[in-house]
Coordinates of C-alpha atoms and ligand atoms in Angstrom, one line a residue:
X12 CA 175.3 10.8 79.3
X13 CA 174.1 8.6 82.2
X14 CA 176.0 5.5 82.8
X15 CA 174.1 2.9 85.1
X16 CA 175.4 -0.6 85.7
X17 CA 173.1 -3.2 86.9
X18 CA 173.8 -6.4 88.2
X19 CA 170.9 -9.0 89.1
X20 CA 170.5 -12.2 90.1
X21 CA 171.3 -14.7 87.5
X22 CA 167.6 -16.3 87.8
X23 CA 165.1 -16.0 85.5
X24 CA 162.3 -13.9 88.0
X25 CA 165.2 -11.2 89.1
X26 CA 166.2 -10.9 85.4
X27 CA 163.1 -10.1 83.7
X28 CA 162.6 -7.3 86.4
X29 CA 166.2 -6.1 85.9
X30 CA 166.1 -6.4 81.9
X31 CA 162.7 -4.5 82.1
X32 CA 164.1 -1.4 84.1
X33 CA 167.0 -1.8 81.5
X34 CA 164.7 -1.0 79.0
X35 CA 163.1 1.9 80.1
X36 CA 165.9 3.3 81.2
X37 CA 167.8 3.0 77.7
X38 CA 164.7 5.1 76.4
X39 CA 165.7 7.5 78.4
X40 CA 168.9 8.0 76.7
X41 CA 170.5 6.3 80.1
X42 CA 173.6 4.0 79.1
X43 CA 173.7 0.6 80.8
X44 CA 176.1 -2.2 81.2
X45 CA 173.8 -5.1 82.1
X46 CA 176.0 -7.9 84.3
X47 CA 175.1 -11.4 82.9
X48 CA 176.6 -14.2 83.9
X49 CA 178.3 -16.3 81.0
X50 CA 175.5 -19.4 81.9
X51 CA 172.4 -16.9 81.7
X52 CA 174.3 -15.4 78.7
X53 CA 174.4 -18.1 76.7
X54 CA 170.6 -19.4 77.5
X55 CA 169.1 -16.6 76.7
X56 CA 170.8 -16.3 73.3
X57 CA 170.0 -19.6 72.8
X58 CA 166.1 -19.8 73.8
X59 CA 165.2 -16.3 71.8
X60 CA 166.2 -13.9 69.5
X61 CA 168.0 -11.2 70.9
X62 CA 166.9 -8.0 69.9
X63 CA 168.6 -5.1 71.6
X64 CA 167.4 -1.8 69.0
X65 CA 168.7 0.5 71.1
X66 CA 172.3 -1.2 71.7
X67 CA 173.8 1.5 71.3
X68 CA 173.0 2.6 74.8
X69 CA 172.8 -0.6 75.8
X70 CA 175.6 -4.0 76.4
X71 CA 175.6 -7.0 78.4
X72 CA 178.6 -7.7 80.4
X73 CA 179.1 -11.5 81.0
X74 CA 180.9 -12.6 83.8
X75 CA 181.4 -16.0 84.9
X76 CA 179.4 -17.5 88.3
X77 CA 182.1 -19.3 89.1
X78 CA 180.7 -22.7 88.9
X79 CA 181.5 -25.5 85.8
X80 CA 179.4 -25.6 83.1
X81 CA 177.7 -28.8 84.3
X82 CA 176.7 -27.5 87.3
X83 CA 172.8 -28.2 87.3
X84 CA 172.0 -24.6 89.2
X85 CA 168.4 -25.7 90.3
X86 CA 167.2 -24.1 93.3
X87 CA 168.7 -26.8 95.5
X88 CA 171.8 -25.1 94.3
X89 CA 170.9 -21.6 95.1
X90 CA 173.2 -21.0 98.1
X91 CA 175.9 -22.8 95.7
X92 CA 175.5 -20.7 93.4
X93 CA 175.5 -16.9 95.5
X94 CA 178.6 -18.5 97.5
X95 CA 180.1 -19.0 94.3
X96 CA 179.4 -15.1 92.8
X97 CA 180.2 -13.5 95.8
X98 CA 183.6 -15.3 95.6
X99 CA 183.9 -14.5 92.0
X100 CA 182.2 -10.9 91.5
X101 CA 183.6 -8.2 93.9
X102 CA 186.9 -8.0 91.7
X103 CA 184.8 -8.1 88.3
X104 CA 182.8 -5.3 89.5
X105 CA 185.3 -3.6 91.2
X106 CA 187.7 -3.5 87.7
X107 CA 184.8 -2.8 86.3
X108 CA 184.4 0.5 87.8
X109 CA 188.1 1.6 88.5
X110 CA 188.0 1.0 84.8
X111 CA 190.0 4.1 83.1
X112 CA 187.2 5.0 79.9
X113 CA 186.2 8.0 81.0
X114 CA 183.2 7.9 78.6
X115 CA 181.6 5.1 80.1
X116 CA 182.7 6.0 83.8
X117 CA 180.0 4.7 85.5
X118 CA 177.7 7.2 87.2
X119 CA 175.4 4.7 89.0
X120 CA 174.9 0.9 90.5
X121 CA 171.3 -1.0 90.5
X122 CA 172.2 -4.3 91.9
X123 CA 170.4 -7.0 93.4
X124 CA 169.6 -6.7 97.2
X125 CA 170.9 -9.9 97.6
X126 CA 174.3 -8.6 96.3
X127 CA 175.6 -6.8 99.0
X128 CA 179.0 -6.9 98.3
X129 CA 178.3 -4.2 96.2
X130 CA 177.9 -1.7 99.2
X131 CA 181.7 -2.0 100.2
X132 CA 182.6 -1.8 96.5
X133 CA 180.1 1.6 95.9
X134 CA 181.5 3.6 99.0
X135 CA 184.9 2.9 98.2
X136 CA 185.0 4.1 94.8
X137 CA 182.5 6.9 95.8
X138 CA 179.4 5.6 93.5
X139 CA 176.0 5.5 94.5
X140 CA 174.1 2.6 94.9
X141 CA 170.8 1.6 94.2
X142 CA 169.2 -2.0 95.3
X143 CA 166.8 -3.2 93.5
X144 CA 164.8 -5.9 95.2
X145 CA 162.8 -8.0 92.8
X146 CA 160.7 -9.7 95.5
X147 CA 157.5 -8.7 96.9
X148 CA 157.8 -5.6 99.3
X149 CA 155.6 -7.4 101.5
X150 CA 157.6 -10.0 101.5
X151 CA 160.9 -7.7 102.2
X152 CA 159.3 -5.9 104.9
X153 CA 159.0 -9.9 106.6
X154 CA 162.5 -9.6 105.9
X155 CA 163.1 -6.9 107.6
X156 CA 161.4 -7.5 110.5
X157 CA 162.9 -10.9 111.2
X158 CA 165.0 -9.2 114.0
X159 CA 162.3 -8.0 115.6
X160 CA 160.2 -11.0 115.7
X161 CA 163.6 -13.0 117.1
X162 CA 163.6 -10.1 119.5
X163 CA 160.2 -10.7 120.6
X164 CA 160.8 -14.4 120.6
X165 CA 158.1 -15.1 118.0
X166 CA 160.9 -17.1 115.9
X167 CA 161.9 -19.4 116.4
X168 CA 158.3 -21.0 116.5
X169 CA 157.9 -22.4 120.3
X170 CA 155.3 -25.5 119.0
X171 CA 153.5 -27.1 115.5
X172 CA 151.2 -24.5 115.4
X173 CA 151.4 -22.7 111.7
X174 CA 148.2 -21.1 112.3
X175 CA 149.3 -19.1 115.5
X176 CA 149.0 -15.4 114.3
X177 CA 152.2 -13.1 114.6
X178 CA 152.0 -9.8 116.3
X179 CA 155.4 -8.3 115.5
X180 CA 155.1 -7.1 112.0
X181 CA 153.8 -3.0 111.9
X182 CA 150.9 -2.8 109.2
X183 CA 150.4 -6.8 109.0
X184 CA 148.4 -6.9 112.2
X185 CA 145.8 -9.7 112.0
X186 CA 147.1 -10.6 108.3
X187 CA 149.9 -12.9 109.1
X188 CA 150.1 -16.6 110.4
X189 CA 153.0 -18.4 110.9
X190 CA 152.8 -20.5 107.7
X191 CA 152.5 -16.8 105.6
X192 CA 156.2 -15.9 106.5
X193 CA 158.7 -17.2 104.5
X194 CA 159.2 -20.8 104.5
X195 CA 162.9 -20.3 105.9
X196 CA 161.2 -19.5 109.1
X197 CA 159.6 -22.7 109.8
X198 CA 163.0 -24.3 110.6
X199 CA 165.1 -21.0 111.2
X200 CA 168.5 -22.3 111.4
X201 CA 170.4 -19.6 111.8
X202 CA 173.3 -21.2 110.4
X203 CA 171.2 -21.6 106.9
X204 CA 173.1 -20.0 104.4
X205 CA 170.1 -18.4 103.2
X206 CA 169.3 -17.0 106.7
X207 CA 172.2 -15.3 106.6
X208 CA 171.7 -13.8 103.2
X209 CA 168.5 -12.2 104.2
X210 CA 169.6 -11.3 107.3
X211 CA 172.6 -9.7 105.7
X212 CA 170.6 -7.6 102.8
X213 CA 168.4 -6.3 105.7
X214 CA 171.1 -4.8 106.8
X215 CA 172.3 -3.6 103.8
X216 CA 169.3 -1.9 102.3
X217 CA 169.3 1.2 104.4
X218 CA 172.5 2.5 104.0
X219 CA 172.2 2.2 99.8
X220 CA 170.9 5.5 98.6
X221 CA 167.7 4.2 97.5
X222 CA 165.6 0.9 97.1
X223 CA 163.6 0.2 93.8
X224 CA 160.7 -2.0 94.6
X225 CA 158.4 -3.6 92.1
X226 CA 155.1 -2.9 93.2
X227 CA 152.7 0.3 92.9
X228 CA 151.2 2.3 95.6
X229 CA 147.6 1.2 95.6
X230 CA 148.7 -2.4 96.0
X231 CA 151.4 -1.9 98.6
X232 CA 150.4 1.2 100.8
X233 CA 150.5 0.2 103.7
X234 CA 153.7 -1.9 103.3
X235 CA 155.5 0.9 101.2
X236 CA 154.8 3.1 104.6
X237 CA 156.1 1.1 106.9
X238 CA 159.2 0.1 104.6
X239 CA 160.2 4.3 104.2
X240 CA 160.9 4.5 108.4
X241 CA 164.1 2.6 107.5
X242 CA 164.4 3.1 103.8
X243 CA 163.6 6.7 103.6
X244 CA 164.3 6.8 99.6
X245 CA 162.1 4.4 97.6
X246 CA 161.2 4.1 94.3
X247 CA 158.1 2.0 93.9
X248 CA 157.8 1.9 90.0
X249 CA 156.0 -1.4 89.4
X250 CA 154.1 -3.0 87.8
X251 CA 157.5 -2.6 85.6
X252 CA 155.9 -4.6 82.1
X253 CA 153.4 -2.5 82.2
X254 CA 155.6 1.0 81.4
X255 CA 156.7 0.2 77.6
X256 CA 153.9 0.3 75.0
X257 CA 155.6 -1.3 72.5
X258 CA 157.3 -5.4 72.7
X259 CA 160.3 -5.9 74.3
X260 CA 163.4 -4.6 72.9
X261 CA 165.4 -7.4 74.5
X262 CA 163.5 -10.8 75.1
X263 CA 163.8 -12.2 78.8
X264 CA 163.2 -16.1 78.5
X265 CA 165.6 -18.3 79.2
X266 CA 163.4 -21.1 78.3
X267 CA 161.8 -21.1 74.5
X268 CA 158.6 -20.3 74.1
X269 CA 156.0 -22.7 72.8
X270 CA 153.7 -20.4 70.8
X271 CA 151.3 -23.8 69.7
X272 CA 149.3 -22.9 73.3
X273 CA 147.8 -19.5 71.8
X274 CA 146.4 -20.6 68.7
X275 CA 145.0 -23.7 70.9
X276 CA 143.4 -20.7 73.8
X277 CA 142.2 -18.8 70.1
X278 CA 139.8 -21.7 70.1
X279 CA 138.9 -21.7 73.6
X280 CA 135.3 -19.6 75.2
X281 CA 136.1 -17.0 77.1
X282 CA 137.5 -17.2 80.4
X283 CA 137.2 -20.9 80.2
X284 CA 140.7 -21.9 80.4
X285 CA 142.8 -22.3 83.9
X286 CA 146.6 -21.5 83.5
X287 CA 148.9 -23.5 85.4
X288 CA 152.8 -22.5 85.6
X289 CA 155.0 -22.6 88.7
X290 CA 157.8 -20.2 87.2
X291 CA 161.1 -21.1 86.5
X292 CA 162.5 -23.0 89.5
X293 CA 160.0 -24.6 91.5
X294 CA 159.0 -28.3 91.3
X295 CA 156.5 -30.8 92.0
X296 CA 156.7 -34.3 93.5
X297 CA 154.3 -37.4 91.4
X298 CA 151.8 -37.2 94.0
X299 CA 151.1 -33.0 93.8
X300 CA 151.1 -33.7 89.8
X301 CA 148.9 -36.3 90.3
X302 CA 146.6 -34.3 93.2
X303 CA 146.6 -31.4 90.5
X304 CA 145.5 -32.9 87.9
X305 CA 143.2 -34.9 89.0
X306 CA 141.4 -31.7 90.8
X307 CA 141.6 -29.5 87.2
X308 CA 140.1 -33.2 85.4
X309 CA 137.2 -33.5 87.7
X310 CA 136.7 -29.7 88.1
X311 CA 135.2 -30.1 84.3
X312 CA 137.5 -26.5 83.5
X313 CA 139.7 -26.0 80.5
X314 CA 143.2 -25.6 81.2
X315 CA 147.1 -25.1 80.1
X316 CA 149.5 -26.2 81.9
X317 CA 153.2 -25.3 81.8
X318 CA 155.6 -28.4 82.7
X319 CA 158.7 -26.9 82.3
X320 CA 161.4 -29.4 82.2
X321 CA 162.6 -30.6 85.7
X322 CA 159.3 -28.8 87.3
X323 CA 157.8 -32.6 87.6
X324 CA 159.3 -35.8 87.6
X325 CA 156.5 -37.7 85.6
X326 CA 156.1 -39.2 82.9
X327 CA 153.0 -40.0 80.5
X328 CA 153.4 -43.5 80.6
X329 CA 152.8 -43.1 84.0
X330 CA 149.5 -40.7 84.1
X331 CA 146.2 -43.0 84.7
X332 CA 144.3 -43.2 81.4
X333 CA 141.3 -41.2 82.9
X334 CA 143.4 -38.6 83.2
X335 CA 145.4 -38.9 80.2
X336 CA 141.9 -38.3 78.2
X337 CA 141.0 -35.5 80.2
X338 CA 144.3 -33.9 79.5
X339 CA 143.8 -34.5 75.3
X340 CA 139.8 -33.1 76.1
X341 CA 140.5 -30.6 77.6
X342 CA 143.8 -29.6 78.2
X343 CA 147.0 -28.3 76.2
X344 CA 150.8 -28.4 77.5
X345 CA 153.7 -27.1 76.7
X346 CA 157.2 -26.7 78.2
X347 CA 157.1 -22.9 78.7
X348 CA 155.0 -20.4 77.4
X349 CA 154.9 -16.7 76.4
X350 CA 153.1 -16.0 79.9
X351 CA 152.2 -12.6 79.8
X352 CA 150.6 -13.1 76.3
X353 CA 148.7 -16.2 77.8
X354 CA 147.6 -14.1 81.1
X355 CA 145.9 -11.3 78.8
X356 CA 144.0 -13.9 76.5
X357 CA 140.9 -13.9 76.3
X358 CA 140.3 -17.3 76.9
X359 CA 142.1 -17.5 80.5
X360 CA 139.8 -17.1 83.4
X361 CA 142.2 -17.9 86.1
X362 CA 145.9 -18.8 87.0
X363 CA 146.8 -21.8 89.3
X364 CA 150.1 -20.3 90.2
X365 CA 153.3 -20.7 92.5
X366 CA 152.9 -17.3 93.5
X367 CA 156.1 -15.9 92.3
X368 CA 156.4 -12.3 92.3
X369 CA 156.3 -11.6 88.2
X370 CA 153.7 -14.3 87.9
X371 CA 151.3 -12.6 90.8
X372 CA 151.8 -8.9 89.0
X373 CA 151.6 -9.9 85.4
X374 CA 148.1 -11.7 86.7
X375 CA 147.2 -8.7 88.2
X376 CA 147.9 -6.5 85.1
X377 CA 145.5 -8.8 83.2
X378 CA 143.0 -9.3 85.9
X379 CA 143.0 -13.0 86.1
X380 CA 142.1 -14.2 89.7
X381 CA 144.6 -16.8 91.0
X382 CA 145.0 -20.0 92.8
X383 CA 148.4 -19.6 95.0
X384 CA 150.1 -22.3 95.9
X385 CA 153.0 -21.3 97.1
X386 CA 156.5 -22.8 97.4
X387 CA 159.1 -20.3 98.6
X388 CA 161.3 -17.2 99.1
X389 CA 158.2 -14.8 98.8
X390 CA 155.6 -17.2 97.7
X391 CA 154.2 -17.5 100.9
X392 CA 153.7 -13.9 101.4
X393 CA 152.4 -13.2 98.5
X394 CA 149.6 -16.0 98.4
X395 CA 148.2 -14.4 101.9
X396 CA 148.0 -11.0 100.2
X397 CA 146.7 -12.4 97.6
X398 CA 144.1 -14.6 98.9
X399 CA 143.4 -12.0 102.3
X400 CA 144.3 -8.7 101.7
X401 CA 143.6 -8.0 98.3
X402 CA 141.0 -11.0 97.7
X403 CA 142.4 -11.5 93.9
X404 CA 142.0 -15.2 94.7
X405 CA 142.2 -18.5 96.7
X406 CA 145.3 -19.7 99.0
X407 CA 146.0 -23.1 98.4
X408 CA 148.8 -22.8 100.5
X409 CA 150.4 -25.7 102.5
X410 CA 147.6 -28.4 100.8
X411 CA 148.0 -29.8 97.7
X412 CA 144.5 -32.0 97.2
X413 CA 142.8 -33.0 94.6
X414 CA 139.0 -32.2 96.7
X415 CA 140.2 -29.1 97.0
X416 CA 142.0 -28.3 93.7
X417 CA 138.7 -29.0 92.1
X418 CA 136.7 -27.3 94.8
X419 CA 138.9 -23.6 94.4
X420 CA 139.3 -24.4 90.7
X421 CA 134.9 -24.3 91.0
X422 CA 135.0 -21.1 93.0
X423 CA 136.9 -19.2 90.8
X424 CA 135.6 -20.0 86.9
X425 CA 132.0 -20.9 88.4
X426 CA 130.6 -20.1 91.7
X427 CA 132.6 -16.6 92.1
X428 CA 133.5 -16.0 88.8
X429 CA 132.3 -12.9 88.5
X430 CA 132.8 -11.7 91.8
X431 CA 136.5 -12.4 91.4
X432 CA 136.7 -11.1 88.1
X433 CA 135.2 -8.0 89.0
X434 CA 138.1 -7.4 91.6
X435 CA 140.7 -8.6 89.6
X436 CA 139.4 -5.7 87.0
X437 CA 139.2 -2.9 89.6
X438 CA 143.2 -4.3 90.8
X439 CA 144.6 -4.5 87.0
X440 CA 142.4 -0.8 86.4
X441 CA 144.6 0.6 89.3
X442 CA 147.6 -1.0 88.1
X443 CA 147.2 0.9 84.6
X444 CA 146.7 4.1 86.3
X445 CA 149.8 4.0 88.8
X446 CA 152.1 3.9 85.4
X447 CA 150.0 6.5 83.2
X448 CA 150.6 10.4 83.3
X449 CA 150.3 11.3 86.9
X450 CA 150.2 8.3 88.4
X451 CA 152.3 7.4 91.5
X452 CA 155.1 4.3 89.7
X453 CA 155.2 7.1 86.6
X454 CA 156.0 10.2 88.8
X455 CA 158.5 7.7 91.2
X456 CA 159.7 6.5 88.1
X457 CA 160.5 10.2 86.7
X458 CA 162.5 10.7 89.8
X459 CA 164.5 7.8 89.6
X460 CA 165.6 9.0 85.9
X461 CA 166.1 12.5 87.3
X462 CA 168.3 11.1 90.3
X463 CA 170.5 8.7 87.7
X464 CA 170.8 11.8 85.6
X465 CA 172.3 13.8 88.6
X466 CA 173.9 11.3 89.9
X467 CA 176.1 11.5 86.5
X468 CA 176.9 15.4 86.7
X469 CA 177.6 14.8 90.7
X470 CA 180.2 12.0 89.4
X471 CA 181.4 14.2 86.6
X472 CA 181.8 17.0 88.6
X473 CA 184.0 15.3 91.5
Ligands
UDX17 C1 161.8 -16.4 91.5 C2 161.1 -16.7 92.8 O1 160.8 -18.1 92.9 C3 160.0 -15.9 93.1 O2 159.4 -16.2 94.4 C4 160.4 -14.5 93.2 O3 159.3 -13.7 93.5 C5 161.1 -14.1 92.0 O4 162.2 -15.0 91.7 P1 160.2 -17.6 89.7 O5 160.0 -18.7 90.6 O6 160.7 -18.0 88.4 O7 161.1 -16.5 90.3 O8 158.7 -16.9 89.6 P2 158.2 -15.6 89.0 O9 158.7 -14.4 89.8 O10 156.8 -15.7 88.9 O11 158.9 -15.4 87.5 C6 158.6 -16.3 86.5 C7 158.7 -15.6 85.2 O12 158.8 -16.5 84.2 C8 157.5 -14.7 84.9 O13 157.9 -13.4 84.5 C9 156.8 -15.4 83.8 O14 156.1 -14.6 82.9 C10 157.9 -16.2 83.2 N1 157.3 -17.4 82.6 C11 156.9 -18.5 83.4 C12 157.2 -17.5 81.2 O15 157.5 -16.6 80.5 N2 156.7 -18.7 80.7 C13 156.3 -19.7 81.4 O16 155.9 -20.7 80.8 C14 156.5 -19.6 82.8

């Protein structure tokens, strides 16, 4: 039997991806050691109930990040926290596959593509390696051309001007401005750790022997053909929720779901209800709450807001009465939500989001246009795409108003409503097909499994 180890980021976005190809890959009678880390362990046992049905195929193997318990791993920490696991992880993983049980020898490695010490460790014992990249590929294939716009001195920016279009980017011709790359690049220190860790995993991509993307072909074309002249083996088998019929065998949340907010949408008119949720690490300052909420007040919509704890700094004490009513009118909160449940309600007519890679596909899947107001890592990407290329919604991008909250909040669940709507349908429509019986993520899915199960008689045979 297949044996695949996988190793993500210990962040909530990479591990839902990670823990949904898990899945699938279990029903496939595939074996997999799933690499936690001790902290992500311990939160997600704590926030749900861990069902794994099929554990016999399936264990999580927890391994320590290296950093003390208190450690606050926010996403001010981030390059903290990957200094700290690539101190502490080449020798886990390494035991891990020099390991002497010949029943559970391992046959192949999906890791992160930020973790490239795995590339070293995977060509010295001889196993392939897979990367799986949880980002946007749009966002990678910035990533990838990074050199080539240094080359063509295009970065580092030469003035102020975020609006200035770039020219070095094959198949994103007339699509990109500076302020759509990656926020990284608006300063581009090349002595930012995190520079240097996409720099690096550009690099390492190519030489894996093969790149698993979250994305589908009718979304990402154009991309996904410029990506295969330096990746030539990918597997673009997203929108990944959307493979298994049935719930989640193993729950994903770190954070514990509030279930009040779907009985509160049950009693909410269709596609009245804006939801609001910037994921699992971003923030907000006073003044962007503030500008928020006062837009979704005086925009007259319904809405449901996620305020995760840490995502804002404000209390109610300090919310102006006006809005404090319109909040108890109209509104509903909660400190996380089951999102995907929320997205396909029938009661939510649009998503004010952060732009976050799961977030922009699982609003895809249930065709609910978006307002992107993007933070980081991919975010910035993905809200052009969103808001230009595929015209699923608005791009808030680097303005955070209350004139224009209420005015995009307006376009999308009045004046466009059902223009918008209409798209989003076609989008989530083609998103259904890519996964059913002959669609492209099914078949590129069916040759991953093939690949994993060779890849086990090519290590069994050596
Ligand atoms: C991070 C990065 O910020 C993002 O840019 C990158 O694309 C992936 O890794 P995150 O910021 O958490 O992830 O955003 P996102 O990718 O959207 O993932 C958030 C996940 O949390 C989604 O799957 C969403 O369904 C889930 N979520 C969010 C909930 O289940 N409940 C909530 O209340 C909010």
């Amino acid at each position: 039997m297949a044996h695949v180890l996988i190793f993500p980021l210990p962040l909530q976005g990479p591990i839902n991806g990670m823990l949904r190809l898990a899945e699938i890959l279990c029903l496939q009678h595939i074996n997999i050691t799933f690499i936690i880390t001790q902290h992500i362990h311990r939160r997600l046992l704590h926030s749900s109930d861990i069902q794994v049905k099929y554990h016999d195929t399936f264990h999580f193997q927890t391994v320590p990040d290296g950093l003390p318990e208190e450690h606050p791993r926010t996403i001010f920490e981030f390059s903290e926290l990957m200094q700290s696991l690539g101190a502490v992880a080449p020798s886990i993983l390494r035991k891990m596959l020099t390991s002497t049980d010949a029943g559970k020898q391992v046959s192949c490695i999906i890791a992160d593509g930020l973790l490239t010490f795995a590339t070293d460790i995977a060509a010295e014992i001889g196993i392939p390696l897979l990367y799986f990249d949880t980002i946007s590929p749009s966002a990678i294939w910035t990533y990838m051309c990074l050199p080539k716009l240094i080359q063509a001195g295009e970065l580092p920016f030469k003035d102020d001007n975020l609006d200035e279009t770039i020219r070095n980017i094959r198949g994103m011709e007339g699509i990109m401005r500076r302020r759509d790359l990656p926020d990284f690049c608006r300063t581009m220190n090349f002595k930012d750790p995190q520079v240097d860790l996409v720099l690096k995993q550009v690099h390492h991509m190519p030489i894996s022997q093969g790149l698993i993307l979250n994305t589908f072909q009718h979304l990402d074309a154009l991309v996904l053909f410029q990506m295969l002249k330096l990746c030539p083996n990918i597997y673009a088998i997203g929108p990944l929720h959307t493979h298994l019929q049935s719930s989640d065998i193993i729950s994903s949340s770190i954070w514990q779901e509030d279930r009040s907010c779907i009985s509160w949408l049950d009693k909410q008119p269709s596609n009245s209800v804006v939801y609001v949720s910037i994921g699992s690490l971003s923030f907000m300052t006073k003044d962007e709450f503030l500008e928020i909420l006062h837009g979704l007040v005086s925009s007259g919509s319904r809405f449901l807001w996620v305020r995760r704890p840490g995502s804002d700094p404000v209390s109610n004490e300090e919310i102006p009465t006006k809005l404090l009513r319109g909040i108890k009118d109209r509104g509903c909160t909660v400190s996380w939500a089951p999102q995907r449940e929320v997205l396909a309600h029938r009661a939510v007519g649009g998503f004010l989001t952060h732009s976050g890679w799961n977030s922009t596909l699982e609003s895809i899947v249930a065709g609910k246009p978006m307002i992107c107001w993007p933070h980081y890592v991919d975010q910035q990407v993905n809200s052009r795409y969103v808001g230009e290329v595929w015209r699923l919604g608005l791009d808030m991008k680097d303005i955070c108003d209350r004139v224009v909250v209420e005015k995009m909040v307006r376009e999308i669940m009045e004046l466009k409503k059902d223009t918008f709507l209409e798209r989003a349908r076609e989008m989530a429509d083609a998103a259904r097909l890519s996964v059913s019986e002959g669609g492209s993520s099914n078949a590129d899915l069916g040759r991953l499994i093939n690949d994993i199960k060779n890849m086990n008689l090519c290590t069994k045979s050596n």
